[in-house]
Amino acid sequence: MSNVYEKLVALLDCEGAKYRVIEHPAEGRSDLVAAIRGTAPGQGAKAMLCRAKDDGRSLVLAILPGDKKLDFKMVAEAGGLKKATLASAEEAERETGCVIGAIPPFSFSPDIRLVVDPGLVENFDEIAFNAGRLDRSMVLNSADYVRIAQPLVKPLCV
């Protein structure tokens, strides 16, 4: 499987994004990795792969502030699904190429719809996220993130 971290660096460089890379001990929990990065917990882009409960095929990568909780009704509404549920760890890894906690806020698959909560990109000039690996983070300009990733911006939090 191709390296998601390398894909991210290539994409961001190609698009002229303002970002920096932080190497750190492997960590997947939002609160702990925020302390390591020196960023606010709400600045962290928590990526959660969700799937349709009825057909199980429709996928939504929900991106929310690291200090918030996901509302599955809002995910379903944003993704055009009847009901949404969290994908299994195995399914998330298979679909994104990343372990849980390392999934970046980008979709490299046409099968995964990308939705970001406005609280993440409107409240901070920069977002922070694990960049395809648990031991490497990126801090990326929020406007560059929206321009490059082109997510659907819809409320997703409880």
Coordinates of N, CA, C and O in Angstrom, one line a residue:
M1 N 0.9 -1.2 0.0 CA 0.0 0.0 0.0 C 0.9 1.2 0.0 O 1.9 1.3 0.7
S2 N 0.5 2.3 -0.7 CA 1.3 3.5 -0.8 C 1.3 4.2 0.5 O 0.4 4.1 1.3
N3 N 2.4 4.9 0.7 CA 2.6 5.6 2.0 C 1.7 6.9 2.0 O 2.0 7.9 1.3
V4 N 0.8 6.9 2.9 CA -0.1 8.1 3.1 C 0.6 9.4 3.5 O 0.3 10.4 2.9
Y5 N 1.6 9.2 4.3 CA 2.4 10.4 4.7 C 3.1 11.0 3.5 O 3.0 12.2 3.3
E6 N 3.7 10.2 2.7 CA 4.4 10.7 1.5 C 3.4 11.3 0.5 O 3.7 12.3 -0.1
K7 N 2.2 10.7 0.4 CA 1.2 11.3 -0.5 C 0.8 12.7 0.0 O 0.6 13.6 -0.8
L8 N 0.6 12.8 1.3 CA 0.3 14.1 1.9 C 1.3 15.2 1.7 O 1.0 16.3 1.3
V9 N 2.6 14.8 1.9 CA 3.7 15.8 1.7 C 3.7 16.2 0.2 O 3.8 17.4 -0.1
A10 N 3.6 15.3 -0.7 CA 3.6 15.6 -2.1 C 2.4 16.5 -2.5 O 2.6 17.5 -3.2
L11 N 1.2 16.2 -2.0 CA 0.0 17.0 -2.3 C 0.2 18.4 -1.7 O 0.0 19.4 -2.4
L12 N 0.6 18.5 -0.5 CA 0.7 19.9 0.2 C 1.8 20.7 -0.5 O 1.6 21.9 -0.7
D13 N 2.9 20.1 -0.8 CA 4.0 20.8 -1.5 C 3.5 21.2 -2.9 O 3.8 22.4 -3.3
C14 N 2.9 20.3 -3.6 CA 2.4 20.7 -5.0 C 1.4 21.8 -4.9 O 1.4 22.7 -5.8
E15 N 0.6 21.9 -3.9 CA -0.4 22.9 -3.8 C 0.1 24.2 -3.1 O -0.7 25.1 -2.8
G16 N 1.4 24.2 -2.7 CA 1.9 25.4 -2.0 C 1.3 25.7 -0.7 O 1.2 26.9 -0.3
A17 N 1.0 24.7 0.1 CA 0.4 24.8 1.4 C 1.4 25.3 2.4 O 2.6 24.9 2.3
K18 N 0.9 26.0 3.4 CA 1.7 26.4 4.6 C 1.5 25.3 5.6 O 0.4 25.2 6.2
Y19 N 2.6 24.5 5.9 CA 2.5 23.5 6.9 C 3.8 23.2 7.5 O 4.9 23.6 7.0
R20 N 3.8 22.5 8.7 CA 5.1 22.0 9.2 C 4.8 20.6 9.8 O 3.7 20.2 10.1
V21 N 5.9 19.8 9.8 CA 5.9 18.5 10.3 C 6.5 18.4 11.6 O 7.5 19.0 11.9
I22 N 5.8 17.6 12.5 CA 6.4 17.4 13.9 C 6.5 15.9 14.1 O 5.6 15.2 14.0
E23 N 7.8 15.5 14.4 CA 8.0 14.1 14.7 C 7.9 14.0 16.2 O 8.4 14.8 17.0
H24 N 7.3 12.9 16.7 CA 7.0 12.7 18.1 C 6.8 11.2 18.4 O 6.7 10.4 17.5
P25 N 6.8 10.8 19.7 CA 6.5 9.5 20.0 C 5.1 9.1 19.5 O 4.2 9.9 19.4
A26 N 5.0 7.8 19.1 CA 3.7 7.3 18.5 C 2.6 7.5 19.5 O 2.7 7.1 20.7
E27 N 1.5 8.2 19.1 CA 0.4 8.5 19.9 C -0.8 8.7 19.0 O -0.8 9.4 18.1
G28 N -2.0 8.1 19.4 CA -3.2 8.3 18.6 C -4.3 9.0 19.3 O -5.3 9.3 18.7
R29 N -4.2 9.2 20.6 CA -5.2 9.9 21.4 C -5.2 11.4 21.2 O -4.1 12.0 21.4
S30 N -6.3 12.0 20.8 CA -6.3 13.5 20.5 C -5.7 14.3 21.6 O -4.9 15.2 21.4
D31 N -6.2 14.1 22.9 CA -5.7 15.0 24.0 C -4.2 14.8 24.2 O -3.5 15.8 24.4
L32 N -3.7 13.6 24.2 CA -2.3 13.4 24.4 C -1.4 13.9 23.3 O -0.4 14.6 23.6
V33 N -1.8 13.7 22.1 CA -1.0 14.2 21.0 C -1.0 15.7 20.9 O 0.0 16.3 20.5
A34 N -2.1 16.3 21.3 CA -2.2 17.8 21.3 C -1.1 18.4 22.2 O -0.4 19.4 21.9
A35 N -1.0 17.8 23.4 CA 0.0 18.2 24.4 C 1.4 18.1 23.8 O 2.3 18.9 24.0
I36 N 1.7 16.9 23.1 CA 3.0 16.7 22.5 C 3.3 17.7 21.4 O 4.4 18.3 21.3
R37 N 2.3 18.1 20.6 CA 2.4 19.0 19.5 C 2.5 20.5 20.0 O 2.9 21.4 19.3
G38 N 2.0 20.7 21.2 CA 1.9 22.1 21.7 C 0.8 22.9 21.0 O 0.8 24.1 20.8
T39 N -0.3 22.2 20.6 CA -1.5 22.8 20.0 C -2.7 22.6 20.9 O -2.7 21.7 21.8
A40 N -3.7 23.4 20.7 CA -5.0 23.2 21.5 C -5.7 21.9 21.1 O -5.6 21.6 20.0
P41 N -6.3 21.2 22.1 CA -7.0 20.0 21.7 C -8.1 20.2 20.6 O -8.2 19.4 19.8
G42 N -8.7 21.4 20.6 CA -9.7 21.7 19.6 C -9.2 21.9 18.2 O -9.9 21.9 17.2
Q43 N -7.9 22.2 18.1 CA -7.2 22.4 16.9 C -6.9 21.1 16.2 O -6.6 21.1 15.0
G44 N -6.9 20.0 16.9 CA -6.6 18.7 16.3 C -7.8 18.2 15.5 O -8.9 18.3 15.9
A45 N -7.4 17.8 14.3 CA -8.4 17.2 13.3 C -8.6 15.8 13.6 O -7.8 15.0 13.2
K46 N -9.7 15.4 14.3 CA -10.0 14.0 14.6 C -10.7 13.4 13.4 O -11.8 13.9 13.1
A47 N -10.1 12.4 12.8 CA -10.7 11.7 11.6 C -11.4 10.4 12.0 O -10.7 9.5 12.6
M48 N -12.7 10.3 11.8 CA -13.4 9.1 12.1 C -14.1 8.6 10.9 O -15.0 9.2 10.3
L49 N -13.8 7.3 10.4 CA -14.4 6.8 9.3 C -15.7 6.1 9.7 O -15.8 5.3 10.6
C50 N -16.8 6.6 9.0 CA -18.1 6.1 9.3 C -18.7 5.5 8.1 O -18.3 5.8 7.0
R51 N -19.7 4.6 8.3 CA -20.3 3.9 7.1 C -21.8 3.9 7.4 O -22.3 4.0 8.5
A52 N -22.5 3.7 6.3 CA -24.0 3.6 6.3 C -24.3 2.4 7.1 O -23.7 1.3 6.9
K53 N -25.3 2.5 8.0 CA -25.8 1.3 8.7 C -26.6 0.4 7.9 O -26.5 -0.8 8.0
D54 N -27.3 0.9 6.9 CA -28.2 0.1 6.1 C -27.5 -0.7 5.0 O -27.6 -1.9 5.0
D55 N -26.7 0.0 4.1 CA -26.1 -0.8 3.1 C -24.6 -1.1 3.4 O -24.0 -2.0 2.9
G56 N -24.0 -0.4 4.4 CA -22.7 -0.7 4.8 C -21.6 -0.3 3.8 O -20.4 -0.5 4.1
R57 N -22.0 0.2 2.6 CA -21.0 0.5 1.6 C -20.7 2.0 1.5 O -19.5 2.3 1.2
S58 N -21.6 2.9 1.8 CA -21.3 4.3 1.8 C -20.4 4.7 2.9 O -20.7 4.4 4.1
L59 N -19.4 5.4 2.6 CA -18.4 5.8 3.6 C -18.3 7.3 3.7 O -18.3 8.0 2.7
V60 N -18.1 7.8 4.9 CA -17.9 9.2 5.2 C -16.8 9.3 6.2 O -16.7 8.7 7.2
L61 N -15.8 10.1 5.8 CA -14.7 10.4 6.7 C -15.1 11.7 7.4 O -15.1 12.8 6.8
A62 N -15.5 11.6 8.7 CA -15.9 12.7 9.5 C -14.7 13.4 10.2 O -14.0 12.6 10.9
I63 N -14.5 14.7 10.0 CA -13.4 15.4 10.6 C -14.0 16.4 11.6 O -14.8 17.2 11.2
L64 N -13.6 16.3 12.9 CA -14.1 17.1 13.9 C -13.0 17.6 14.8 O -11.9 17.0 14.9
P65 N -13.2 18.7 15.6 CA -12.2 19.1 16.5 C -11.9 18.0 17.5 O -12.8 17.3 18.0
G66 N -10.6 17.9 17.9 CA -10.2 16.8 18.8 C -10.8 16.8 20.1 O -10.8 15.7 20.8
D67 N -11.4 17.9 20.6 CA -12.0 17.9 21.9 C -13.6 17.7 21.8 O -14.2 17.9 22.8
K68 N -14.1 17.4 20.7 CA -15.5 17.2 20.5 C -15.9 15.7 20.3 O -15.1 14.9 20.0
K69 N -17.2 15.5 20.4 CA -17.8 14.1 20.2 C -18.6 14.1 18.9 O -19.3 15.1 18.7
L70 N -18.6 13.0 18.2 CA -19.3 12.9 17.0 C -20.8 12.6 17.2 O -21.1 11.8 18.1
D71 N -21.6 13.3 16.4 CA -23.1 13.0 16.4 C -23.4 12.2 15.1 O -23.3 12.8 14.0
F72 N -23.7 10.9 15.3 CA -24.0 10.1 14.1 C -25.2 10.5 13.3 O -25.2 10.3 12.1
K73 N -26.2 11.1 13.9 CA -27.3 11.7 13.1 C -26.8 12.8 12.2 O -27.3 12.8 11.0
M74 N -25.9 13.6 12.7 CA -25.4 14.7 11.8 C -24.5 14.1 10.7 O -24.5 14.6 9.6
V75 N -23.8 13.1 11.0 CA -22.9 12.4 10.0 C -23.8 11.9 8.9 O -23.6 12.0 7.7
A76 N -24.9 11.2 9.3 CA -25.8 10.6 8.4 C -26.4 11.7 7.5 O -26.5 11.5 6.2
E77 N -26.9 12.8 8.1 CA -27.5 13.9 7.3 C -26.5 14.5 6.3 O -26.8 14.6 5.2
A78 N -25.2 14.7 6.8 CA -24.2 15.3 5.9 C -23.8 14.4 4.8 O -23.6 14.8 3.7
G79 N -23.8 13.1 5.1 CA -23.4 12.1 4.1 C -24.5 11.6 3.2 O -24.3 10.7 2.4
G80 N -25.8 12.0 3.5 CA -26.9 11.6 2.7 C -27.2 10.1 3.0 O -27.7 9.4 2.1
L81 N -27.0 9.7 4.3 CA -27.3 8.3 4.7 C -28.5 8.3 5.6 O -28.9 9.3 6.2
K82 N -29.2 7.1 5.7 CA -30.3 7.0 6.6 C -29.8 7.0 8.0 O -30.2 7.7 8.9
K83 N -28.8 6.1 8.3 CA -28.1 6.0 9.6 C -26.7 5.8 9.4 O -26.3 5.1 8.4
A84 N -25.8 6.3 10.3 CA -24.4 6.1 10.2 C -23.9 5.4 11.4 O -24.4 5.6 12.5
T85 N -22.8 4.7 11.3 CA -22.1 4.1 12.4 C -20.6 4.1 12.2 O -20.2 4.4 11.0
L86 N -19.8 3.9 13.2 CA -18.4 3.9 13.1 C -17.9 2.7 12.3 O -18.4 1.6 12.6
A87 N -17.0 2.8 11.4 CA -16.4 1.7 10.7 C -15.5 0.9 11.7 O -15.0 1.5 12.6
S88 N -15.3 -0.4 11.5 CA -14.5 -1.1 12.4 C -13.0 -0.7 12.1 O -12.7 -0.1 11.1
A89 N -12.1 -1.0 13.1 CA -10.7 -0.6 12.9 C -10.1 -1.3 11.7 O -9.4 -0.6 10.9
E90 N -10.5 -2.5 11.4 CA -10.0 -3.2 10.2 C -10.5 -2.5 8.9 O -9.7 -2.4 8.0
E91 N -11.8 -2.2 8.9 CA -12.3 -1.5 7.7 C -11.7 -0.1 7.5 O -11.3 0.2 6.4
A92 N -11.5 0.6 8.6 CA -10.8 1.9 8.5 C -9.4 1.8 7.9 O -9.1 2.6 7.0
E93 N -8.7 0.8 8.4 CA -7.3 0.6 7.9 C -7.3 0.2 6.5 O -6.5 0.7 5.6
R94 N -8.2 -0.7 6.1 CA -8.3 -1.2 4.7 C -8.7 0.0 3.8 O -8.1 0.1 2.7
E95 N -9.7 0.8 4.2 CA -10.1 1.9 3.3 C -9.2 3.1 3.2 O -9.2 3.8 2.2
T96 N -8.5 3.4 4.3 CA -7.7 4.6 4.4 C -6.2 4.4 4.3 O -5.4 5.3 4.0
G97 N -5.8 3.1 4.5 CA -4.4 2.8 4.5 C -3.7 3.2 5.8 O -2.5 3.2 5.9
C98 N -4.5 3.6 6.8 CA -3.9 4.1 8.1 C -4.6 3.4 9.3 O -5.8 3.1 9.2
V99 N -3.8 3.2 10.3 CA -4.4 2.7 11.6 C -5.3 3.8 12.2 O -5.0 5.0 11.9
I100 N -6.2 3.4 13.1 CA -7.0 4.4 13.8 C -6.1 5.3 14.6 O -5.1 4.8 15.2
G101 N -6.3 6.6 14.6 CA -5.5 7.6 15.2 C -4.4 8.2 14.3 O -3.9 9.3 14.6
A102 N -4.2 7.6 13.2 CA -3.2 8.1 12.2 C -3.9 8.6 10.9 O -3.2 9.2 10.0
I103 N -5.2 8.4 10.8 CA -5.9 8.8 9.6 C -5.9 10.4 9.5 O -6.4 11.1 10.4
P104 N -5.4 10.9 8.4 CA -5.4 12.3 8.2 C -6.7 12.8 7.7 O -7.6 12.1 7.3
P105 N -7.0 14.2 7.8 CA -8.3 14.7 7.4 C -8.4 14.9 5.8 O -8.9 15.9 5.4
F106 N -7.9 13.9 5.1 CA -8.0 14.0 3.6 C -8.5 12.6 3.1 O -8.2 11.6 3.8
S107 N -9.3 12.6 2.1 CA -9.7 11.4 1.4 C -9.0 11.2 0.1 O -9.0 12.1 -0.7
F108 N -8.2 10.1 0.1 CA -7.5 9.8 -1.1 C -8.3 8.7 -1.9 O -7.8 8.1 -2.9
S109 N -9.6 8.5 -1.6 CA -10.4 7.5 -2.3 C -11.7 8.2 -2.8 O -12.3 8.9 -2.0
P110 N -12.1 7.9 -4.0 CA -13.3 8.4 -4.5 C -14.5 7.8 -3.8 O -15.6 8.4 -3.9
D111 N -14.3 6.7 -3.1 CA -15.4 6.1 -2.4 C -15.7 6.7 -1.0 O -16.7 6.3 -0.3
I112 N -14.8 7.6 -0.5 CA -15.0 8.1 0.8 C -15.3 9.6 0.7 O -14.5 10.4 0.2
R113 N -16.5 9.9 1.2 CA -16.9 11.4 1.2 C -16.3 12.1 2.4 O -16.4 11.6 3.6
L114 N -15.7 13.2 2.2 CA -15.0 14.0 3.3 C -15.9 15.1 3.8 O -16.3 15.9 3.0
V115 N -16.2 15.0 5.1 CA -17.0 16.1 5.7 C -16.3 16.6 6.9 O -15.8 15.8 7.8
V116 N -16.2 17.9 7.1 CA -15.5 18.6 8.2 C -16.5 19.4 9.0 O -17.3 20.1 8.4
D117 N -16.4 19.4 10.3 CA -17.2 20.2 11.1 C -16.6 21.7 11.0 O -15.4 21.9 11.1
P118 N -17.5 22.7 10.9 CA -17.0 24.1 10.7 C -16.3 24.5 11.9 O -15.4 25.4 11.8
G119 N -16.5 24.0 13.1 CA -15.8 24.4 14.3 C -14.3 24.2 14.2 O -13.5 24.9 14.9
L120 N -13.9 23.3 13.4 CA -12.4 23.0 13.3 C -11.8 24.1 12.4 O -10.8 24.7 12.8
V121 N -12.3 24.4 11.3 CA -11.7 25.3 10.3 C -12.0 26.7 10.5 O -11.3 27.6 10.0
E122 N -13.1 27.0 11.3 CA -13.5 28.4 11.5 C -12.9 29.0 12.8 O -12.7 30.2 12.9
N123 N -12.5 28.1 13.7 CA -12.1 28.6 15.0 C -10.6 28.7 15.1 O -10.1 29.3 16.1
F124 N -9.8 28.1 14.2 CA -8.4 28.1 14.3 C -7.7 28.4 12.9 O -8.2 28.0 11.9
D125 N -6.6 29.2 13.0 CA -5.9 29.5 11.8 C -5.1 28.3 11.2 O -4.8 28.2 10.1
E126 N -4.8 27.3 12.1 CA -4.1 26.1 11.8 C -4.8 24.9 12.4 O -5.4 25.0 13.5
I127 N -4.8 23.8 11.6 CA -5.3 22.6 12.2 C -4.1 21.6 12.3 O -3.1 21.8 11.6
A128 N -4.2 20.7 13.3 CA -3.1 19.7 13.5 C -3.7 18.3 13.4 O -4.8 18.1 13.8
F129 N -2.9 17.4 12.9 CA -3.3 16.0 12.7 C -2.2 15.1 12.5 O -1.1 15.4 12.1
N130 N -2.5 13.8 12.9 CA -1.5 12.7 12.6 C -1.5 12.5 11.1 O -2.6 12.4 10.5
A131 N -0.3 12.5 10.6 CA -0.2 12.5 9.1 C 0.0 11.1 8.5 O 1.1 10.8 7.9
G132 N -0.9 10.2 8.7 CA -0.8 8.9 8.1 C 0.0 7.9 9.0 O 0.1 6.8 8.7
R133 N 0.6 8.4 10.0 CA 1.4 7.6 11.0 C 1.3 8.2 12.4 O 1.1 9.4 12.5
L134 N 1.4 7.3 13.4 CA 1.2 7.8 14.7 C 2.3 8.6 15.3 O 2.2 9.3 16.3
D135 N 3.5 8.5 14.6 CA 4.7 9.2 15.1 C 5.0 10.5 14.3 O 6.1 11.1 14.5
R136 N 4.1 11.0 13.5 CA 4.3 12.2 12.8 C 3.0 13.0 12.6 O 2.0 12.4 12.3
S137 N 3.1 14.3 12.9 CA 2.0 15.1 12.8 C 2.3 16.3 11.8 O 3.4 16.6 11.6
M138 N 1.2 16.9 11.3 CA 1.3 18.1 10.5 C 0.5 19.1 11.2 O -0.6 18.9 11.7
V139 N 1.0 20.4 11.1 CA 0.2 21.5 11.5 C 0.0 22.3 10.1 O 1.0 22.7 9.5
L140 N -1.2 22.5 9.7 CA -1.5 23.0 8.4 C -2.4 24.2 8.5 O -3.4 24.2 9.3
N141 N -2.1 25.2 7.7 CA -3.0 26.4 7.6 C -4.4 26.0 7.2 O -4.6 25.2 6.3
S142 N -5.4 26.4 8.0 CA -6.8 26.0 7.9 C -7.4 26.3 6.5 O -8.1 25.5 5.9
A143 N -7.0 27.5 6.0 CA -7.5 27.9 4.7 C -7.0 27.0 3.6 O -7.7 26.6 2.6
D144 N -5.7 26.7 3.7 CA -5.0 25.8 2.8 C -5.7 24.4 2.8 O -6.0 23.8 1.8
Y145 N -6.0 24.0 4.0 CA -6.7 22.7 4.2 C -8.0 22.6 3.4 O -8.3 21.7 2.6
V146 N -8.9 23.6 3.6 CA -10.2 23.7 2.9 C -10.0 23.8 1.4 O -10.7 23.1 0.7
R147 N -9.0 24.6 1.0 CA -8.8 24.8 -0.5 C -8.3 23.5 -1.1 O -8.8 23.1 -2.2
I148 N -7.4 22.7 -0.4 CA -6.9 21.5 -1.0 C -7.8 20.3 -0.9 O -8.0 19.6 -1.8
A149 N -8.3 20.1 0.3 CA -9.1 18.9 0.6 C -10.5 19.0 0.0 O -11.1 18.0 -0.3
Q150 N -11.0 20.2 -0.1 CA -12.3 20.5 -0.6 C -13.4 19.6 0.1 O -14.2 19.0 -0.5
P151 N -13.4 19.7 1.5 CA -14.4 18.9 2.2 C -15.8 19.6 2.1 O -15.9 20.8 1.9
L152 N -16.8 18.8 2.4 CA -18.1 19.3 2.6 C -18.1 19.8 4.1 O -17.6 19.2 4.9
V153 N -18.5 21.1 4.3 CA -18.4 21.7 5.6 C -19.8 21.7 6.2 O -20.7 22.4 5.8
K154 N -20.0 20.8 7.2 CA -21.3 20.6 7.9 C -21.1 20.3 9.3 O -20.1 19.6 9.7
P155 N -22.0 20.7 10.2 CA -21.9 20.4 11.6 C -22.0 18.9 11.9 O -22.8 18.2 11.3
L156 N -21.0 18.4 12.7 CA -20.9 16.9 13.0 C -20.9 16.6 14.5 O -20.8 15.4 14.8
C157 N -20.9 17.6 15.3 CA -20.6 17.4 16.7 C -21.9 17.4 17.6 O -22.8 18.1 17.3
V158 N -21.8 16.7 18.7 CA -22.9 16.7 19.7 C -23.0 18.1 20.3 O -22.0 18.8 20.5

